[in-house]
Amino acid sequence: MVIVFYNGTEEQGKSYFKEVFALNPLVDQTSTMPYTGVNQMLNEAMFHGLRRTMKGSAFLAPLDTKFADGIFDDWLEFITKNPDAGATMVLWEFVPFKKILEVSQTATSFANRGAYGNLAFGPGWTKPENDSACREWTRTMSTKTRKELEKKIAEGTDSTTKTSVGEYGNYDSLGATGQTVFGVNYRRLAELKKRFDPNNVFSKGPSLVVE
């Protein structure tokens, strides 16, 4: 399933995504709509009542199709072995990053400014006894994709990723550290934490408390 968004006329959008439409999709629901409508399109797929977790990573373009095929194979193997986790999703999210990169990596707390897209793994299951297997698969996939990202960065594909964390913090529910999520901005944020929240009242999410 592909959700596309173009901020312009329908004609411009059809032209921009012409390669996607050339794949002859089985269902085409594209139309002019408010952005809020686009943002709600996955709501039905993310229905309440399931046990869930999520872990993010990133990928560089152009995407290695063999790598993408391997991720698909991993997903298929996982849900085949764990049918209770049939609602598991893998989300490839690519957005134009030129505007993102116009802002310095240290200008805000957000330290994920890089020339890449987001990759998220989100298992969905129902039985408590499957908690460990689903969470472990999510960690394994995140580690695998992280290695691929680091390999591409080492190849010098793009220099803007050198100081970026390569992980969208909003996609992490498996306890990423503050250092992992905020990268080069961590120390500055930790100092602000000491000043404004010395008792760690706001304690959810990546920790900014230096041990």
Coordinates of N, CA and C in Angstrom, one line a residue:
M1 N 0.9 -1.2 0.0 CA 0.0 0.0 0.0 C 0.9 1.2 0.0
V2 N 0.6 2.2 -0.8 CA 1.3 3.4 -0.9 C 0.4 4.6 -0.7
I3 N 0.8 5.5 0.3 CA 0.0 6.7 0.5 C 0.9 7.8 -0.1
V4 N 0.4 8.6 -1.0 CA 1.2 9.6 -1.7 C 0.5 11.0 -1.3
F5 N 1.3 12.0 -1.2 CA 0.8 13.3 -0.9 C 1.6 14.3 -1.8
Y6 N 0.8 15.2 -2.4 CA 1.5 16.3 -3.2 C 0.7 17.6 -2.9
N7 N 1.4 18.6 -2.5 CA 0.8 19.9 -2.1 C 0.6 20.8 -3.3
G8 N -0.4 20.5 -4.1 CA -0.7 21.2 -5.3 C -2.0 20.7 -6.0
T9 N -2.1 20.9 -7.2 CA -3.3 20.5 -7.9 C -3.3 19.0 -8.2
E10 N -4.4 18.4 -8.5 CA -4.5 17.0 -8.7 C -3.7 16.6 -10.0
E11 N -3.7 17.5 -11.0 CA -3.0 17.3 -12.2 C -1.5 17.3 -11.9
Q12 N -1.0 18.2 -11.1 CA 0.4 18.2 -10.8 C 0.8 17.0 -10.0
G13 N 0.0 16.6 -9.1 CA 0.2 15.4 -8.3 C 0.3 14.1 -9.2
K14 N -0.6 14.0 -10.1 CA -0.6 12.8 -11.0 C 0.7 12.8 -11.8
S15 N 1.1 14.0 -12.2 CA 2.4 14.1 -13.0 C 3.6 13.7 -12.2
Y16 N 3.6 14.2 -11.0 CA 4.8 14.0 -10.1 C 4.9 12.5 -9.7
F17 N 3.8 11.8 -9.5 CA 3.8 10.4 -9.1 C 3.5 9.5 -10.3
K18 N 3.8 9.9 -11.5 CA 3.4 9.2 -12.7 C 4.1 7.8 -12.7
E19 N 5.3 7.6 -12.2 CA 5.9 6.3 -12.1 C 5.1 5.3 -11.2
V20 N 4.5 5.9 -10.1 CA 3.7 5.1 -9.2 C 2.4 4.6 -9.9
F21 N 1.8 5.6 -10.6 CA 0.5 5.2 -11.3 C 0.8 4.3 -12.4
A22 N 2.0 4.3 -13.0 CA 2.3 3.4 -14.1 C 2.4 1.9 -13.7
L23 N 2.4 1.7 -12.4 CA 2.4 0.3 -11.9 C 1.0 -0.3 -11.9
N24 N 0.0 0.5 -12.4 CA -1.3 0.0 -12.5 C -1.9 -0.6 -11.2
P25 N -2.0 0.3 -10.2 CA -2.5 -0.2 -8.9 C -3.9 -0.9 -8.9
L26 N -4.1 -1.9 -8.1 CA -5.4 -2.6 -8.1 C -6.5 -1.6 -7.6
V27 N -6.2 -0.7 -6.7 CA -7.1 0.3 -6.2 C -6.5 1.6 -6.2
D28 N -7.1 2.6 -6.8 CA -6.6 4.0 -6.8 C -7.6 4.9 -6.1
Q29 N -7.3 5.4 -5.0 CA -8.2 6.3 -4.2 C -7.6 7.7 -4.1
T30 N -6.7 8.0 -5.0 CA -6.1 9.3 -4.9 C -7.2 10.4 -5.4
S31 N -7.1 11.5 -4.7 CA -8.1 12.6 -5.0 C -7.6 13.8 -4.3
T32 N -8.2 15.0 -4.6 CA -7.9 16.2 -3.9 C -8.6 16.1 -2.5
M33 N -7.8 16.3 -1.5 CA -8.4 16.2 -0.1 C -7.5 17.1 0.8
P34 N -8.1 17.4 2.0 CA -7.3 18.2 3.0 C -6.2 17.3 3.5
Y35 N -5.1 17.9 3.9 CA -4.0 17.1 4.5 C -4.5 16.3 5.7
T36 N -5.4 16.8 6.5 CA -5.9 16.1 7.6 C -6.6 14.8 7.2
G37 N -7.1 14.8 6.0 CA -7.7 13.5 5.5 C -6.7 12.5 5.2
V38 N -5.5 13.0 4.6 CA -4.4 12.0 4.3 C -3.9 11.5 5.6
N39 N -3.8 12.3 6.6 CA -3.2 11.9 7.9 C -4.0 10.9 8.6
Q40 N -5.3 10.7 8.3 CA -6.2 9.8 8.9 C -6.4 8.5 8.1
M41 N -5.7 8.3 7.0 CA -6.0 7.2 6.1 C -5.6 5.9 6.7
L42 N -4.6 5.9 7.6 CA -4.2 4.6 8.2 C -4.9 4.3 9.5
N43 N -5.8 5.2 9.9 CA -6.4 5.0 11.2 C -7.1 3.6 11.4
E44 N -7.9 3.2 10.3 CA -8.6 2.0 10.4 C -7.7 0.8 10.5
A45 N -6.5 0.9 9.9 CA -5.5 -0.2 9.9 C -4.9 -0.3 11.3
M46 N -4.9 0.8 12.0 CA -4.3 0.9 13.4 C -5.4 0.8 14.4
F47 N -6.3 -0.1 14.3 CA -7.4 -0.2 15.2 C -7.0 -0.5 16.6
H48 N -7.8 -0.1 17.6 CA -7.5 -0.3 19.0 C -7.7 -1.8 19.4
G49 N -7.1 -2.2 20.5 CA -7.3 -3.5 21.1 C -6.2 -4.5 20.9
L50 N -5.2 -4.2 20.0 CA -4.1 -5.1 19.9 C -2.9 -4.7 20.8
R51 N -2.1 -5.6 21.1 CA -0.8 -5.4 21.8 C 0.2 -4.9 20.7
R52 N 0.9 -3.8 20.9 CA 1.7 -3.2 19.9 C 3.0 -2.7 20.5
T53 N 4.0 -2.6 19.6 CA 5.2 -2.0 19.9 C 5.7 -1.4 18.6
M54 N 6.8 -0.5 18.6 CA 7.3 0.1 17.4 C 8.7 0.4 17.6
K55 N 9.5 0.4 16.5 CA 10.9 0.7 16.5 C 11.2 1.3 15.2
G56 N 12.0 2.4 15.2 CA 12.3 3.1 13.9 C 13.8 2.9 13.5
S57 N 14.0 3.2 12.2 CA 15.3 3.2 11.7 C 15.2 4.2 10.5
A58 N 16.2 4.1 9.5 CA 16.1 5.0 8.4 C 16.8 4.3 7.2
F59 N 16.6 4.9 6.0 CA 17.2 4.3 4.8 C 17.6 5.5 3.9
L60 N 18.6 5.2 3.1 CA 19.1 6.2 2.2 C 18.6 5.9 0.8
A61 N 18.3 6.9 0.0 CA 17.9 6.8 -1.4 C 19.1 6.9 -2.2
P62 N 19.2 6.3 -3.4 CA 18.2 5.3 -3.9 C 18.1 4.0 -3.1
L63 N 16.9 3.6 -2.8 CA 16.8 2.4 -2.0 C 17.3 1.1 -2.8
D64 N 18.1 0.3 -2.1 CA 18.6 -0.9 -2.6 C 17.4 -1.9 -2.6
T65 N 16.9 -2.3 -3.8 CA 15.7 -3.1 -3.9 C 16.0 -4.5 -3.3
K66 N 17.2 -5.0 -3.4 CA 17.5 -6.3 -2.8 C 17.3 -6.2 -1.3
F67 N 17.7 -5.1 -0.7 CA 17.6 -4.9 0.7 C 16.1 -4.8 1.1
A68 N 15.3 -4.1 0.3 CA 13.9 -4.0 0.5 C 13.2 -5.4 0.4
D69 N 13.6 -6.2 -0.6 CA 13.1 -7.5 -0.8 C 13.4 -8.4 0.5
G70 N 14.6 -8.2 1.0 CA 15.0 -8.9 2.2 C 14.1 -8.6 3.4
I71 N 13.8 -7.3 3.5 CA 12.9 -6.8 4.6 C 11.5 -7.5 4.5
F72 N 11.0 -7.5 3.2 CA 9.7 -8.2 3.0 C 9.8 -9.6 3.4
D73 N 10.9 -10.3 3.0 CA 11.0 -11.7 3.3 C 11.0 -12.0 4.8
D74 N 11.7 -11.1 5.5 CA 11.8 -11.2 7.0 C 10.4 -11.0 7.6
W75 N 9.6 -10.0 7.1 CA 8.3 -9.8 7.6 C 7.4 -11.0 7.3
L76 N 7.5 -11.5 6.1 CA 6.6 -12.7 5.7 C 7.0 -13.9 6.6
E77 N 8.2 -14.1 6.8 CA 8.7 -15.2 7.7 C 8.1 -15.1 9.1
F78 N 8.2 -13.8 9.6 CA 7.8 -13.5 11.0 C 6.3 -13.8 11.2
I79 N 5.4 -13.3 10.3 CA 4.0 -13.4 10.5 C 3.5 -14.9 10.1
T80 N 4.3 -15.6 9.3 CA 4.0 -17.0 9.1 C 4.3 -17.8 10.3
K81 N 5.4 -17.6 11.0 CA 5.7 -18.3 12.2 C 4.9 -17.8 13.4
N82 N 4.4 -16.6 13.3 CA 3.6 -16.0 14.4 C 2.3 -15.4 13.9
P83 N 1.4 -16.3 13.5 CA 0.1 -15.8 12.9 C -0.7 -14.9 13.8
D84 N -0.4 -14.9 15.1 CA -1.1 -14.0 16.0 C -0.6 -12.6 15.8
A85 N 0.5 -12.4 15.1 CA 1.1 -11.1 14.8 C 0.8 -10.7 13.3
G86 N -0.3 -11.1 12.8 CA -0.7 -10.8 11.4 C -0.9 -9.4 11.1
A87 N -1.1 -8.5 12.2 CA -1.3 -7.1 11.9 C 0.0 -6.3 11.9
T88 N 1.1 -7.0 11.9 CA 2.4 -6.4 11.8 C 2.6 -5.6 10.6
M89 N 3.1 -4.4 10.7 CA 3.4 -3.5 9.5 C 4.8 -3.1 9.5
V90 N 5.3 -2.9 8.2 CA 6.6 -2.2 8.0 C 6.3 -1.0 7.2
L91 N 6.7 0.2 7.7 CA 6.4 1.4 7.0 C 7.7 2.1 6.5
W92 N 7.7 2.3 5.2 CA 8.7 3.1 4.5 C 8.2 4.5 4.3
E93 N 8.8 5.4 4.8 CA 8.3 6.8 4.8 C 9.4 7.7 4.2
F94 N 9.2 8.2 3.0 CA 10.1 9.1 2.4 C 9.5 10.5 2.1
V95 N 10.1 11.5 2.7 CA 9.6 12.8 2.5 C 10.8 13.7 1.9
P96 N 10.4 14.7 1.2 CA 11.4 15.7 0.7 C 12.2 16.3 1.9
F97 N 13.5 16.2 1.8 CA 14.3 16.6 3.0 C 15.1 17.9 2.8
K98 N 14.9 18.6 1.7 CA 15.7 19.8 1.5 C 15.4 20.9 2.5
K99 N 14.1 21.1 2.8 CA 13.7 22.1 3.8 C 14.2 21.7 5.2
I100 N 14.2 20.4 5.5 CA 14.6 19.9 6.8 C 16.1 20.2 7.0
L101 N 16.9 20.1 5.9 CA 18.3 20.3 5.9 C 18.7 21.7 5.9
E102 N 17.8 22.6 5.6 CA 18.1 24.1 5.7 C 18.3 24.6 7.1
V103 N 17.8 23.8 8.0 CA 18.0 24.1 9.5 C 19.1 23.3 10.0
S104 N 20.0 24.0 10.8 CA 21.1 23.4 11.4 C 20.7 22.2 12.3
Q105 N 21.6 21.2 12.4 CA 21.3 20.0 13.3 C 21.2 20.5 14.7
T106 N 21.9 21.5 15.1 CA 21.9 22.0 16.5 C 20.9 23.2 16.8
A107 N 20.2 23.6 15.8 CA 19.3 24.7 16.0 C 18.1 24.4 16.9
T108 N 17.7 23.1 16.9 CA 16.5 22.7 17.7 C 17.0 21.4 18.4
S109 N 16.1 20.8 19.2 CA 16.4 19.5 19.9 C 16.4 18.4 18.9
F110 N 15.7 18.5 17.8 CA 15.5 17.4 16.8 C 16.9 17.2 16.1
A111 N 17.4 16.0 16.2 CA 18.7 15.7 15.7 C 18.7 14.6 14.6
N112 N 17.6 14.6 13.9 CA 17.4 13.6 12.8 C 17.4 14.2 11.5
R113 N 18.1 15.3 11.3 CA 18.1 15.9 10.0 C 19.1 15.2 9.0
G114 N 18.6 14.5 8.1 CA 19.5 13.8 7.2 C 18.8 13.5 5.8
A115 N 19.5 13.2 4.8 CA 19.0 13.0 3.5 C 18.5 11.5 3.3
Y116 N 17.6 11.2 4.2 CA 17.0 9.8 4.1 C 15.6 9.8 4.5
G117 N 15.0 8.6 4.4 CA 13.6 8.4 4.8 C 13.5 7.6 6.1
N118 N 12.3 7.6 6.7 CA 12.1 6.8 7.9 C 11.7 5.4 7.6
L119 N 12.1 4.4 8.4 CA 11.7 3.1 8.3 C 11.2 2.6 9.7
A120 N 9.9 2.2 9.8 CA 9.4 1.8 11.1 C 8.8 0.4 11.0
F121 N 9.1 -0.4 12.1 CA 8.5 -1.7 12.3 C 7.5 -1.7 13.4
G122 N 6.3 -2.1 13.1 CA 5.2 -2.1 14.1 C 4.4 -3.4 14.2
P123 N 4.9 -4.3 15.0 CA 4.1 -5.5 15.2 C 2.8 -5.3 16.0
G124 N 1.8 -6.0 15.6 CA 0.5 -6.0 16.3 C 0.1 -7.4 16.6
W125 N -0.2 -7.7 17.8 CA -0.6 -9.1 18.2 C -1.6 -9.1 19.4
T126 N -2.1 -10.2 19.8 CA -3.2 -10.2 20.8 C -2.8 -11.0 22.1
K127 N -1.9 -12.0 22.0 CA -1.6 -12.8 23.1 C -0.4 -12.4 23.9
P128 N -0.5 -12.3 25.2 CA 0.6 -11.8 26.1 C 1.8 -12.7 25.9
E129 N 1.6 -14.0 25.7 CA 2.7 -15.0 25.6 C 3.6 -14.7 24.4
N130 N 3.1 -13.9 23.5 CA 3.9 -13.5 22.3 C 4.6 -12.2 22.4
D131 N 4.5 -11.6 23.6 CA 5.2 -10.3 23.8 C 6.7 -10.3 23.5
S132 N 7.4 -11.3 24.1 CA 8.8 -11.3 23.9 C 9.2 -11.5 22.5
A133 N 8.6 -12.5 21.8 CA 8.9 -12.8 20.4 C 8.7 -11.6 19.5
C134 N 7.6 -10.8 19.7 CA 7.3 -9.7 18.8 C 8.3 -8.5 19.1
R135 N 8.6 -8.3 20.4 CA 9.5 -7.2 20.7 C 10.9 -7.5 20.2
E136 N 11.3 -8.8 20.4 CA 12.6 -9.2 19.9 C 12.8 -9.0 18.4
W137 N 11.7 -9.4 17.7 CA 11.8 -9.3 16.2 C 11.9 -7.8 15.8
T138 N 11.3 -7.0 16.5 CA 11.3 -5.5 16.2 C 12.7 -5.0 16.5
R139 N 13.4 -5.4 17.6 CA 14.7 -5.0 17.8 C 15.7 -5.6 16.8
T140 N 15.5 -6.8 16.4 CA 16.4 -7.4 15.4 C 16.3 -6.7 14.1
M141 N 15.1 -6.4 13.7 CA 14.9 -5.7 12.4 C 15.5 -4.3 12.4
S142 N 15.3 -3.6 13.6 CA 15.9 -2.3 13.7 C 17.4 -2.3 13.6
T143 N 18.0 -3.3 14.3 CA 19.5 -3.5 14.2 C 20.0 -3.8 12.8
K144 N 19.2 -4.6 12.1 CA 19.6 -5.0 10.8 C 19.6 -3.7 9.8
T145 N 18.5 -3.0 9.9 CA 18.4 -1.8 9.1 C 19.4 -0.7 9.5
R146 N 19.7 -0.6 10.7 CA 20.7 0.3 11.2 C 22.1 0.0 10.6
K147 N 22.4 -1.2 10.5 CA 23.7 -1.7 9.9 C 23.7 -1.3 8.5
E148 N 22.6 -1.5 7.8 CA 22.5 -1.1 6.4 C 22.7 0.4 6.2
L149 N 22.1 1.2 7.1 CA 22.2 2.6 7.0 C 23.7 3.1 7.2
E150 N 24.3 2.5 8.2 CA 25.7 2.8 8.6 C 26.6 2.5 7.4
K151 N 26.3 1.4 6.8 CA 27.2 0.9 5.6 C 27.1 1.9 4.5
K152 N 25.8 2.4 4.2 CA 25.6 3.4 3.1 C 26.3 4.7 3.5
I153 N 26.2 5.1 4.8 CA 26.8 6.4 5.2 C 28.4 6.2 5.0
A154 N 28.9 5.1 5.4 CA 30.4 4.9 5.3 C 30.8 4.9 3.8
E155 N 29.9 4.6 2.9 CA 30.3 4.6 1.5 C 30.3 6.0 1.0
G156 N 29.9 7.0 1.8 CA 29.9 8.4 1.4 C 28.8 8.8 0.6
T157 N 27.7 8.1 0.7 CA 26.5 8.4 -0.2 C 26.0 9.8 0.1
D158 N 26.0 10.2 1.3 CA 25.6 11.6 1.6 C 26.2 12.0 2.9
S159 N 26.8 13.2 2.9 CA 27.5 13.8 4.0 C 26.6 14.4 5.1
T160 N 25.4 14.7 4.8 CA 24.5 15.3 5.7 C 24.1 14.4 6.9
T161 N 24.3 13.1 6.7 CA 23.9 12.2 7.8 C 25.0 12.0 8.8
K162 N 26.1 12.6 8.7 CA 27.2 12.3 9.6 C 26.9 12.7 11.0
T163 N 26.1 13.8 11.3 CA 25.8 14.1 12.7 C 24.4 13.8 13.0
S164 N 23.7 13.1 12.1 CA 22.3 12.8 12.4 C 22.2 11.4 13.1
V165 N 21.1 11.3 13.9 CA 21.0 10.1 14.7 C 20.4 8.9 13.9
G166 N 19.7 9.3 12.7 CA 19.2 8.2 11.9 C 18.1 7.4 12.5
E167 N 17.3 8.1 13.4 CA 16.2 7.4 14.0 C 15.2 8.5 14.5
Y168 N 13.9 8.3 13.9 CA 12.9 9.3 14.3 C 12.3 8.9 15.7
G169 N 12.5 9.8 16.6 CA 12.2 9.5 18.0 C 10.7 9.1 18.2
N170 N 9.8 9.6 17.4 CA 8.4 9.3 17.5 C 8.1 7.8 17.2
Y171 N 9.0 7.1 16.6 CA 8.8 5.7 16.2 C 9.5 4.8 17.2
D172 N 9.9 5.2 18.3 CA 10.6 4.4 19.2 C 9.8 4.2 20.5
S173 N 9.4 2.9 20.8 CA 8.7 2.6 22.1 C 9.5 1.5 22.8
L174 N 10.7 1.3 22.4 CA 11.5 0.2 23.0 C 12.7 0.8 23.8
G175 N 12.5 2.0 24.4 CA 13.5 2.5 25.3 C 14.8 3.0 24.8
A176 N 14.8 3.7 23.7 CA 16.0 4.3 23.2 C 16.5 5.4 24.2
T177 N 17.8 5.5 24.3 CA 18.3 6.5 25.3 C 18.2 7.9 24.7
G178 N 18.3 8.8 25.6 CA 18.3 10.2 25.2 C 19.4 10.5 24.2
Q179 N 20.6 9.9 24.5 CA 21.8 10.1 23.6 C 21.4 9.6 22.2
T180 N 20.7 8.5 22.1 CA 20.4 7.9 20.8 C 19.4 8.8 20.0
V181 N 18.4 9.3 20.7 CA 17.4 10.1 20.0 C 17.8 11.6 19.7
F182 N 18.6 12.2 20.7 CA 19.0 13.6 20.5 C 20.4 13.8 20.1
G183 N 21.2 12.8 20.0 CA 22.6 12.9 19.4 C 23.4 14.1 19.9
V184 N 23.8 14.9 18.9 CA 24.7 16.0 19.3 C 24.0 17.1 20.2
N185 N 22.7 17.0 20.3 CA 22.0 18.0 21.2 C 21.7 17.5 22.6
Y186 N 22.2 16.2 22.8 CA 21.8 15.6 24.1 C 22.4 16.4 25.3
R187 N 23.6 16.8 25.3 CA 24.2 17.4 26.5 C 23.5 18.7 26.8
R188 N 23.2 19.5 25.7 CA 22.6 20.8 25.9 C 21.2 20.6 26.5
L189 N 20.5 19.6 26.0 CA 19.1 19.3 26.6 C 19.2 18.8 28.0
A190 N 20.2 18.0 28.3 CA 20.4 17.5 29.7 C 20.6 18.6 30.7
E191 N 21.4 19.7 30.2 CA 21.6 20.8 31.1 C 20.2 21.6 31.3
L192 N 19.4 21.7 30.3 CA 18.1 22.3 30.4 C 17.2 21.5 31.3
K193 N 17.4 20.2 31.2 CA 16.6 19.3 32.1 C 16.9 19.6 33.6
K194 N 18.2 19.7 33.9 CA 18.6 19.9 35.3 C 18.0 21.3 35.8
R195 N 17.9 22.2 34.9 CA 17.5 23.6 35.3 C 16.0 23.6 35.5
F196 N 15.2 23.1 34.6 CA 13.8 23.2 34.6 C 13.0 22.0 35.2
D197 N 13.6 20.9 35.2 CA 12.9 19.7 35.8 C 13.9 18.8 36.6
P198 N 14.5 19.4 37.6 CA 15.5 18.7 38.4 C 15.0 17.4 39.1
N199 N 13.6 17.4 39.3 CA 13.1 16.2 40.0 C 12.5 15.2 39.0
N200 N 12.8 15.4 37.7 CA 12.4 14.4 36.6 C 10.9 14.1 36.7
V201 N 10.1 15.1 36.8 CA 8.6 15.0 36.8 C 8.2 14.4 35.5
F202 N 8.8 15.0 34.4 CA 8.5 14.5 33.0 C 9.4 13.4 32.7
S203 N 9.1 12.2 33.1 CA 10.1 11.1 33.0 C 9.8 10.0 31.9
K204 N 8.8 10.3 31.1 CA 8.5 9.3 30.1 C 9.3 9.6 28.8
G205 N 9.5 8.6 28.0 CA 10.3 8.8 26.8 C 11.8 8.7 27.1
P206 N 12.6 9.1 26.1 CA 14.1 9.0 26.2 C 14.6 9.8 27.4
S207 N 15.4 9.3 28.2 CA 15.9 9.9 29.4 C 16.9 11.0 29.1
L208 N 16.7 12.1 29.8 CA 17.7 13.3 29.7 C 18.4 13.4 31.1
V209 N 18.2 12.4 31.9 CA 18.9 12.5 33.2 C 20.3 11.8 33.1
V210 N 21.3 12.5 33.3 CA 22.6 12.0 33.2 C 23.0 11.3 34.5
E211 N 23.3 10.0 34.4 CA 23.6 9.2 35.6 C 25.0 9.6 36.2

